Coordinates of C-alpha atoms in Angstrom, one line a residue:
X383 CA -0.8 17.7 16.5
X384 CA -2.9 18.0 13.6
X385 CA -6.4 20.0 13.8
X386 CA -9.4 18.2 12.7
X387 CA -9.6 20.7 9.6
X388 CA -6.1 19.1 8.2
X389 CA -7.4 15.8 8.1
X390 CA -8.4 13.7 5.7
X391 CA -9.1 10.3 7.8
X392 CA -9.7 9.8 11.0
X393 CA -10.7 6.4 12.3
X394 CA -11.2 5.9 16.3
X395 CA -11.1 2.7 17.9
X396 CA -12.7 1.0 15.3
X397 CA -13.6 -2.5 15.5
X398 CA -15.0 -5.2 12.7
X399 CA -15.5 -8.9 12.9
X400 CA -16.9 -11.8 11.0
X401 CA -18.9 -14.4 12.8
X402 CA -16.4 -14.8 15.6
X403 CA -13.2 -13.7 13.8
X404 CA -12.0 -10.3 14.6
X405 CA -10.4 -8.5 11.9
X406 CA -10.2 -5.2 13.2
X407 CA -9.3 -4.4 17.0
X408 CA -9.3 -1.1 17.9
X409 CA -8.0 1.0 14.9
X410 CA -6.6 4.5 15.5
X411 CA -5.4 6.1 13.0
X412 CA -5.0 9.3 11.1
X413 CA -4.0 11.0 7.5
X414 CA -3.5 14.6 6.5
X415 CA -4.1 16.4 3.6
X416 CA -1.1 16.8 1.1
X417 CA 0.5 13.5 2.8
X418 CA 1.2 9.8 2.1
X419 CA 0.5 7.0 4.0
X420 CA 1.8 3.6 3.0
X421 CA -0.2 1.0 5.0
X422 CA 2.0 -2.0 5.4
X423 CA 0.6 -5.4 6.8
X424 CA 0.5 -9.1 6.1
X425 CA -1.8 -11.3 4.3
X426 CA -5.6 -11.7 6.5
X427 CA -4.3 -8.5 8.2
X428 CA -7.0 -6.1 7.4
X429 CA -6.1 -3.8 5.3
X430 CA -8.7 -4.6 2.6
X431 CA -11.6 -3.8 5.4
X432 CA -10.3 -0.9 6.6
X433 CA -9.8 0.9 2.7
X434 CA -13.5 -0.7 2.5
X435 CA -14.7 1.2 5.5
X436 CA -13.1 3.7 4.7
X437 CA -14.7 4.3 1.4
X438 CA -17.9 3.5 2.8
X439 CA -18.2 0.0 1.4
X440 CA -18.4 -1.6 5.0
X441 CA -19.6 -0.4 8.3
X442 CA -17.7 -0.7 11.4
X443 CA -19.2 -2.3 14.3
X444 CA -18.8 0.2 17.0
X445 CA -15.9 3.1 16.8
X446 CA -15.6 6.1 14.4
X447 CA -15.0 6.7 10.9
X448 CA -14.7 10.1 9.0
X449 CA -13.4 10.9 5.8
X450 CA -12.8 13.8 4.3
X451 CA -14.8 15.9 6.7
X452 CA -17.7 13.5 6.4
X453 CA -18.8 11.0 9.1
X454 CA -19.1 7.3 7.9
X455 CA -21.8 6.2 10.8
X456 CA -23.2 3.0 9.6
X457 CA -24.6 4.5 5.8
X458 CA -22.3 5.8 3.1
X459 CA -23.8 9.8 2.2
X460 CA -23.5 11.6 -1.2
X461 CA -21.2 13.6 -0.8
X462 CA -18.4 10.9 0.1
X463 CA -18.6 9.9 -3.4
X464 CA -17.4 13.3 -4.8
X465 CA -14.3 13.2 -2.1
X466 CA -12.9 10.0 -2.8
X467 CA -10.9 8.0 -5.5
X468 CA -10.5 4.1 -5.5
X469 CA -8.2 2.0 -7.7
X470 CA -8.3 -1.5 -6.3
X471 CA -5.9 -3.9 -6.7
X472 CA -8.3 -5.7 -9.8
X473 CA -8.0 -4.0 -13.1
X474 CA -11.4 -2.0 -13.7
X475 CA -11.6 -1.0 -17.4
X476 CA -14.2 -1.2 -20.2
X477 CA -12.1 -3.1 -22.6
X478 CA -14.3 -2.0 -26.1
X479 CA -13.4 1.4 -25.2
X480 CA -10.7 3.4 -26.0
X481 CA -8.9 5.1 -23.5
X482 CA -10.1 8.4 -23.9
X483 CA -14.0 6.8 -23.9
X484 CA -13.0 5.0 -20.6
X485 CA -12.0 8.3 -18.6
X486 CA -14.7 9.8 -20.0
X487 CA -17.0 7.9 -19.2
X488 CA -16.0 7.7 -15.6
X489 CA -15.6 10.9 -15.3
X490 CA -19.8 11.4 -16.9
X491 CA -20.4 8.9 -13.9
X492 CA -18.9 11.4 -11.6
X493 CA -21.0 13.9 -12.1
X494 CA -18.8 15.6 -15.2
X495 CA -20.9 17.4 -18.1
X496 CA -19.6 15.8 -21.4
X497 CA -17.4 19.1 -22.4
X498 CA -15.5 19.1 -18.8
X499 CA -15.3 15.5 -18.6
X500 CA -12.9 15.3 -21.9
X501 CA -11.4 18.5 -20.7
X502 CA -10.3 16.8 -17.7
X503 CA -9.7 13.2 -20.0
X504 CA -7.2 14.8 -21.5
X505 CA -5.3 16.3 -18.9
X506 CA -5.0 12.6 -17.6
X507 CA -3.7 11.1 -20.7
X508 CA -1.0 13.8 -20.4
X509 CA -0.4 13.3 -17.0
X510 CA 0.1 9.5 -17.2
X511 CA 2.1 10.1 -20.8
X512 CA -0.9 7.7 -22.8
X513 CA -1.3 10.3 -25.6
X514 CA -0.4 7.7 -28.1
X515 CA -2.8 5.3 -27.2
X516 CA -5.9 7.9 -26.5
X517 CA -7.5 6.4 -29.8
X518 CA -6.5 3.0 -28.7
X519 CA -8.9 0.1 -26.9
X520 CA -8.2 -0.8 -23.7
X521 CA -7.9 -4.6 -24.1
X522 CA -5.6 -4.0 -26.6
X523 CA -3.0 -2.1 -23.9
X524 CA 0.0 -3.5 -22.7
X525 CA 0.0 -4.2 -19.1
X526 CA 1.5 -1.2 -17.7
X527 CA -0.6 1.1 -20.0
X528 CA -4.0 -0.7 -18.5
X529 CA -2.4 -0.7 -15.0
X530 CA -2.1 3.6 -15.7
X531 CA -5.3 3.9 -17.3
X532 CA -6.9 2.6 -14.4
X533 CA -5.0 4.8 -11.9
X534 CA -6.0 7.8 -13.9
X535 CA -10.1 6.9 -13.6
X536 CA -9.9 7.3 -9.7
X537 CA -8.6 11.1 -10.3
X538 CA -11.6 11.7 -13.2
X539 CA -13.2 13.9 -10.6
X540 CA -10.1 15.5 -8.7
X541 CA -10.6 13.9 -5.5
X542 CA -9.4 15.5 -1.8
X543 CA -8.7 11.6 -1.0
X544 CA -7.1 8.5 -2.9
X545 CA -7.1 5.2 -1.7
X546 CA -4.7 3.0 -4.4
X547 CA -4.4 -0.7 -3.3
X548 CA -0.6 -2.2 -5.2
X549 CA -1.4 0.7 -8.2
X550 CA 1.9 -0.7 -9.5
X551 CA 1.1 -4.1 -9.7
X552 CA 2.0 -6.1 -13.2
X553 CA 3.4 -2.6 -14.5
X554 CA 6.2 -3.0 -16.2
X555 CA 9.6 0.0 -15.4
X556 CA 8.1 2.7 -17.1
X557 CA 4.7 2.8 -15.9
X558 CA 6.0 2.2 -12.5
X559 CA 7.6 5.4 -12.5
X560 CA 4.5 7.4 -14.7
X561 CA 2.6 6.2 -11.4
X562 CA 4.9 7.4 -8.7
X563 CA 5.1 10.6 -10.0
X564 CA 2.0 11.3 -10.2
X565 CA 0.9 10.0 -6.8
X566 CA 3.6 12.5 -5.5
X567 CA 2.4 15.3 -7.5
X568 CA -1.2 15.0 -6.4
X569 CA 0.3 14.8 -2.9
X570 CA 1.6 17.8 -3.6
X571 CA -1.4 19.5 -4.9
X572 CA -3.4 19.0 -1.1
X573 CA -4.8 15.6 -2.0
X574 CA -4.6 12.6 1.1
X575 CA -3.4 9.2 -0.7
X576 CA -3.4 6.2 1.0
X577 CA -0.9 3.3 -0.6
X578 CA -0.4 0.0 0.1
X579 CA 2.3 -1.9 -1.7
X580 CA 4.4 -4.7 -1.4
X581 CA 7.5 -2.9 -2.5
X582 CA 9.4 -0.5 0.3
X583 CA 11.1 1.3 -3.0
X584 CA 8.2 2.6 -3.7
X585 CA 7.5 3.8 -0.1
X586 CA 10.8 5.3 0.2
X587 CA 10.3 6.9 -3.5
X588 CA 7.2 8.5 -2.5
X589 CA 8.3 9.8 0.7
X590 CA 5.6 8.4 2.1
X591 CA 4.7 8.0 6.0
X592 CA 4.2 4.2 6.9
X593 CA 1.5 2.9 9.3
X594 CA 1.8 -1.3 10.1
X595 CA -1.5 -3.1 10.6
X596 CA -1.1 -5.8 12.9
X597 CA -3.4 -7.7 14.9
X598 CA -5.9 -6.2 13.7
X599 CA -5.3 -2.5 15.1
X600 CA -2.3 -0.2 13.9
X601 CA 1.2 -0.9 15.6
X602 CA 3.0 1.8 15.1
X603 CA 2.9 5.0 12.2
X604 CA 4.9 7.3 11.5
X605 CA 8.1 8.9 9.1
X606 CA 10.4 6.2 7.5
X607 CA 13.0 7.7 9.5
X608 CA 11.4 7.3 13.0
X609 CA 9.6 3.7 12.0
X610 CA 13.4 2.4 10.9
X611 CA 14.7 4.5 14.1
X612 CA 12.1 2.5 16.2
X613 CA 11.9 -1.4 15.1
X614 CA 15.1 -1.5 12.6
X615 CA 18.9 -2.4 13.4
X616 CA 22.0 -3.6 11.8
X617 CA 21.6 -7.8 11.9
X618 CA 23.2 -10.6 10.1
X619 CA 22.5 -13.4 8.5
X620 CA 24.4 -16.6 8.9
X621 CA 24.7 -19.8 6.6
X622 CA 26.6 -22.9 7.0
X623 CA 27.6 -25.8 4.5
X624 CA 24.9 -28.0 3.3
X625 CA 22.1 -25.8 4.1
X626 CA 22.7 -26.7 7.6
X627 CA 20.6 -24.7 10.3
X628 CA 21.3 -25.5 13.7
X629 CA 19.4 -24.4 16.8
X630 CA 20.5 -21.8 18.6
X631 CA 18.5 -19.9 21.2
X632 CA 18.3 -16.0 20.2
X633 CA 18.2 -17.1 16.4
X634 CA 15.3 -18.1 14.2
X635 CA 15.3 -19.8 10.4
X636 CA 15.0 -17.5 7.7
X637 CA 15.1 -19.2 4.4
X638 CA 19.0 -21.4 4.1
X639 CA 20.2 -19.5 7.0
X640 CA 19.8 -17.9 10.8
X641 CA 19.2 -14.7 11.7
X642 CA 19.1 -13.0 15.2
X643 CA 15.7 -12.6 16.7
X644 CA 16.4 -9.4 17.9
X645 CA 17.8 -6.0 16.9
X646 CA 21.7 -6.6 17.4
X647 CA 24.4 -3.7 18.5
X648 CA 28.0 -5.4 17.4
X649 CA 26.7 -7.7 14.2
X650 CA 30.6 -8.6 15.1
X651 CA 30.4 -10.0 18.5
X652 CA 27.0 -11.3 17.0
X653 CA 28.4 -13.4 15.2
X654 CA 31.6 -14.8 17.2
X655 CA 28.7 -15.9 20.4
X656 CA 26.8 -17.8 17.4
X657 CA 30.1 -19.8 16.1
X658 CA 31.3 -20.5 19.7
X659 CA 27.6 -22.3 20.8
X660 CA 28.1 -25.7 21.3
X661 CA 25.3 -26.7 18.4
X662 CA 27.6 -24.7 15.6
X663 CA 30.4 -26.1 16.4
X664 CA 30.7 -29.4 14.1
X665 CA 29.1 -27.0 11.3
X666 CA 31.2 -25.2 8.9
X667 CA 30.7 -21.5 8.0
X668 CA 29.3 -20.9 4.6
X669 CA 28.4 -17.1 4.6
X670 CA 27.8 -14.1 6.3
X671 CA 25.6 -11.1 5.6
X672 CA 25.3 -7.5 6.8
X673 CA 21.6 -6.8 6.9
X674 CA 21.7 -3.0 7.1
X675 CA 18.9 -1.1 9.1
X676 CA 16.4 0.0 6.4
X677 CA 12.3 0.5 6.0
X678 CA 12.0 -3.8 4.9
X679 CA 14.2 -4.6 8.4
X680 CA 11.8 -2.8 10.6
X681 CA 8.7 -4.4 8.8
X682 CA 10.1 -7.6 9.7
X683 CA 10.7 -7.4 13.4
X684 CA 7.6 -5.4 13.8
X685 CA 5.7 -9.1 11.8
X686 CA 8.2 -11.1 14.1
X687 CA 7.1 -9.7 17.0
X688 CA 3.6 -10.5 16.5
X689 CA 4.2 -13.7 15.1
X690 CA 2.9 -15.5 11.9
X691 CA 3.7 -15.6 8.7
X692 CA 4.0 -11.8 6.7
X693 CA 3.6 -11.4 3.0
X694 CA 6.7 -10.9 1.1
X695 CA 7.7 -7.0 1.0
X696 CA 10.2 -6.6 -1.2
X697 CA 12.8 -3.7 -0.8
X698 CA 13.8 -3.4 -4.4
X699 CA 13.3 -4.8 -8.0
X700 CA 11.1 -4.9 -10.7
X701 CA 7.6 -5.6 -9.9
X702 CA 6.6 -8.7 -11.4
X703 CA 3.1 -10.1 -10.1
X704 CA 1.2 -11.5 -12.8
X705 CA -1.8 -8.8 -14.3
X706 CA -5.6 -9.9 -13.2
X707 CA -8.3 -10.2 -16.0
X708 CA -10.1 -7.0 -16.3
X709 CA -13.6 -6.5 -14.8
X710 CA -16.6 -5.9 -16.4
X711 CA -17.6 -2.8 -14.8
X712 CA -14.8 0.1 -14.1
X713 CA -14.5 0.0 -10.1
X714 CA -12.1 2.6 -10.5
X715 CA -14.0 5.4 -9.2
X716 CA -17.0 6.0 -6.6
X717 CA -20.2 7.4 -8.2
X718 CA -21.3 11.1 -7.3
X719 CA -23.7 12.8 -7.8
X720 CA -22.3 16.4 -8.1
X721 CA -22.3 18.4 -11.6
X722 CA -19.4 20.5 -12.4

């Protein structure tokens, strides 16, 4: 078990609600330093509170919350700002400014002096392979180029945690991978990141360990090998001619064809006690598919189980979502007040 000293977050029991919806229910959970944790859940689940509170943007209403060494109990301190990165989801750039005067700046609000802020500007633009546009305005950037520019503002001030909400969103290949590898390198270097993405490559990529929000508290977290070990199984999926889709106890709907609704031993014996039930019987076999046990298979029997509709996780492909407008102010980074 982890000592206090190795972690970056701890949250106990921690509990939020609006009015009389409850959005968080009791959330445990924990990251180390030098790790990654991909926090997985669907749409309404939560997740944008907790990286709130967690930043101290948002105050629990009872439970505990400490980040990076510093206790989050009910007003955000000083110091917090100096420990922690944020690259939201939203694009946060000044677009009249060219790259290199957008990490600067940033980095100026962080508490840089002017020569160490373009020292450390331009250890970013190498890092995230923008040398070539340095000069260059930021509305003018292609999509992926903004999407890295605006990953590289939360690390202006080297911070001991990074919280990046879908940092990979709208990039196109190339960026994608400029990101990753970075994320994993500052992993490397000590730093806690917390990820959330909609695309298990990328979790599997980073090496990351998963936690599923659920319910509002966390299900289960741990290694992609114990959380596939745990909630993931070979299963099938079954169509029949004319988009047919019978019902049959033990199987659910899933787009044009049925699945089982629980993790299956023999996906061959499956499949022969689906075909003999007396509801398939005047339908014709169309197709059969081998799910194989993976990170995306456990996600959705863990969503199953609690029932509801889950946001679409993707386990491979090229990220697509369309780009969101910049912001007027960069929300990249959290202001501090420390000169270095």
């Amino acid at each position: 078990m982890a000592s206090a000293d190795d972690l970056a977050i701890q949250c106990s029991d921690v509990r939020k609600s609006y009015g009389s919806r409850c959005v968080l229910d009791g959330v445990n959970l924990q990251v180390r330093y030098g790790s990654i944790l991909a926090l997985l859940g669907r749409n309404g689940a939560g997740k944008s509170t907790l990286i709130s509170m967690l930043c101290g943007l948002l105050n629990p209403d009872s439970g505990s919350v400490r980040v990076a060494g510093v206790a989050l109990n009910g007003k955000r301190p000083n110091a917090l700002g100096s420990a922690i990165g944020l690259a939201p989801q939203d694009l946060g750039l000044y677009p009249q400014l060219t790259v290199m005067q957008n990490l600067m700046s940033m980095a100026m609000v962080q508490g840089l002096r002017p020569r160490n802020a373009r020292e450390r500007a331009e250890d970013l633009i190498d890092m995230f392979d923008l040398g070539k546009q340095s000069g260059q305005r930021a509305e003018s950037l292609s999509g992926g180029q903004k999407r890295r520019l605006h990953t590289a503002m939360a690390l202006v001030h080297s911070p001991r945690v990074l919280f990046l909400d879908e940092p990979t969103v709208g990039a196109d290949v190339e960026a994608r991978s400029s990101i990753l590898q970075v994320v994993r390198g500052i992993a490397d270097s000590s730093t806690a990141v917390l990820y959330t993405t909609h695309y298990m490559e990328e979790i599997e990529q980073l090496g990351a360990d998963v936690a599923f929000l659920d319910g509002g508290s966390i299900v289960d977290q741990g290694s992609i090998h114990d959380i596939i070990k745990r909630h993931a199984a070979p299963s099938i999926c079954v169509s029949f001619v004319g988009g047919l889709q019978p019902e049959v106890i033990g199987w659910v709907r899933t787009g044009d064809g049925l699945e089982p609704d629980r993790p299956i031993d023999d996906p061959g014996r499956t499949l022969a006690a689906l075909l003999s039930d007396q509801h398939c019987r005047d339908v014709q076999l169309k197709d059969v598919q081998v799910i194989h046990a993976n990170l995306e298979t456990a996600y959705r029997n863990i969503v199953r189980s609690g029932g509801g509709d889950s946001v679409a996780y993707i386990a491979s492909g090229n990220p697509g979502y369309p780009e969101r407008p910049e912001q007027s102010q960069a929300l990249s980074g959290i202001s501090g007040k420390e000169n270095r």
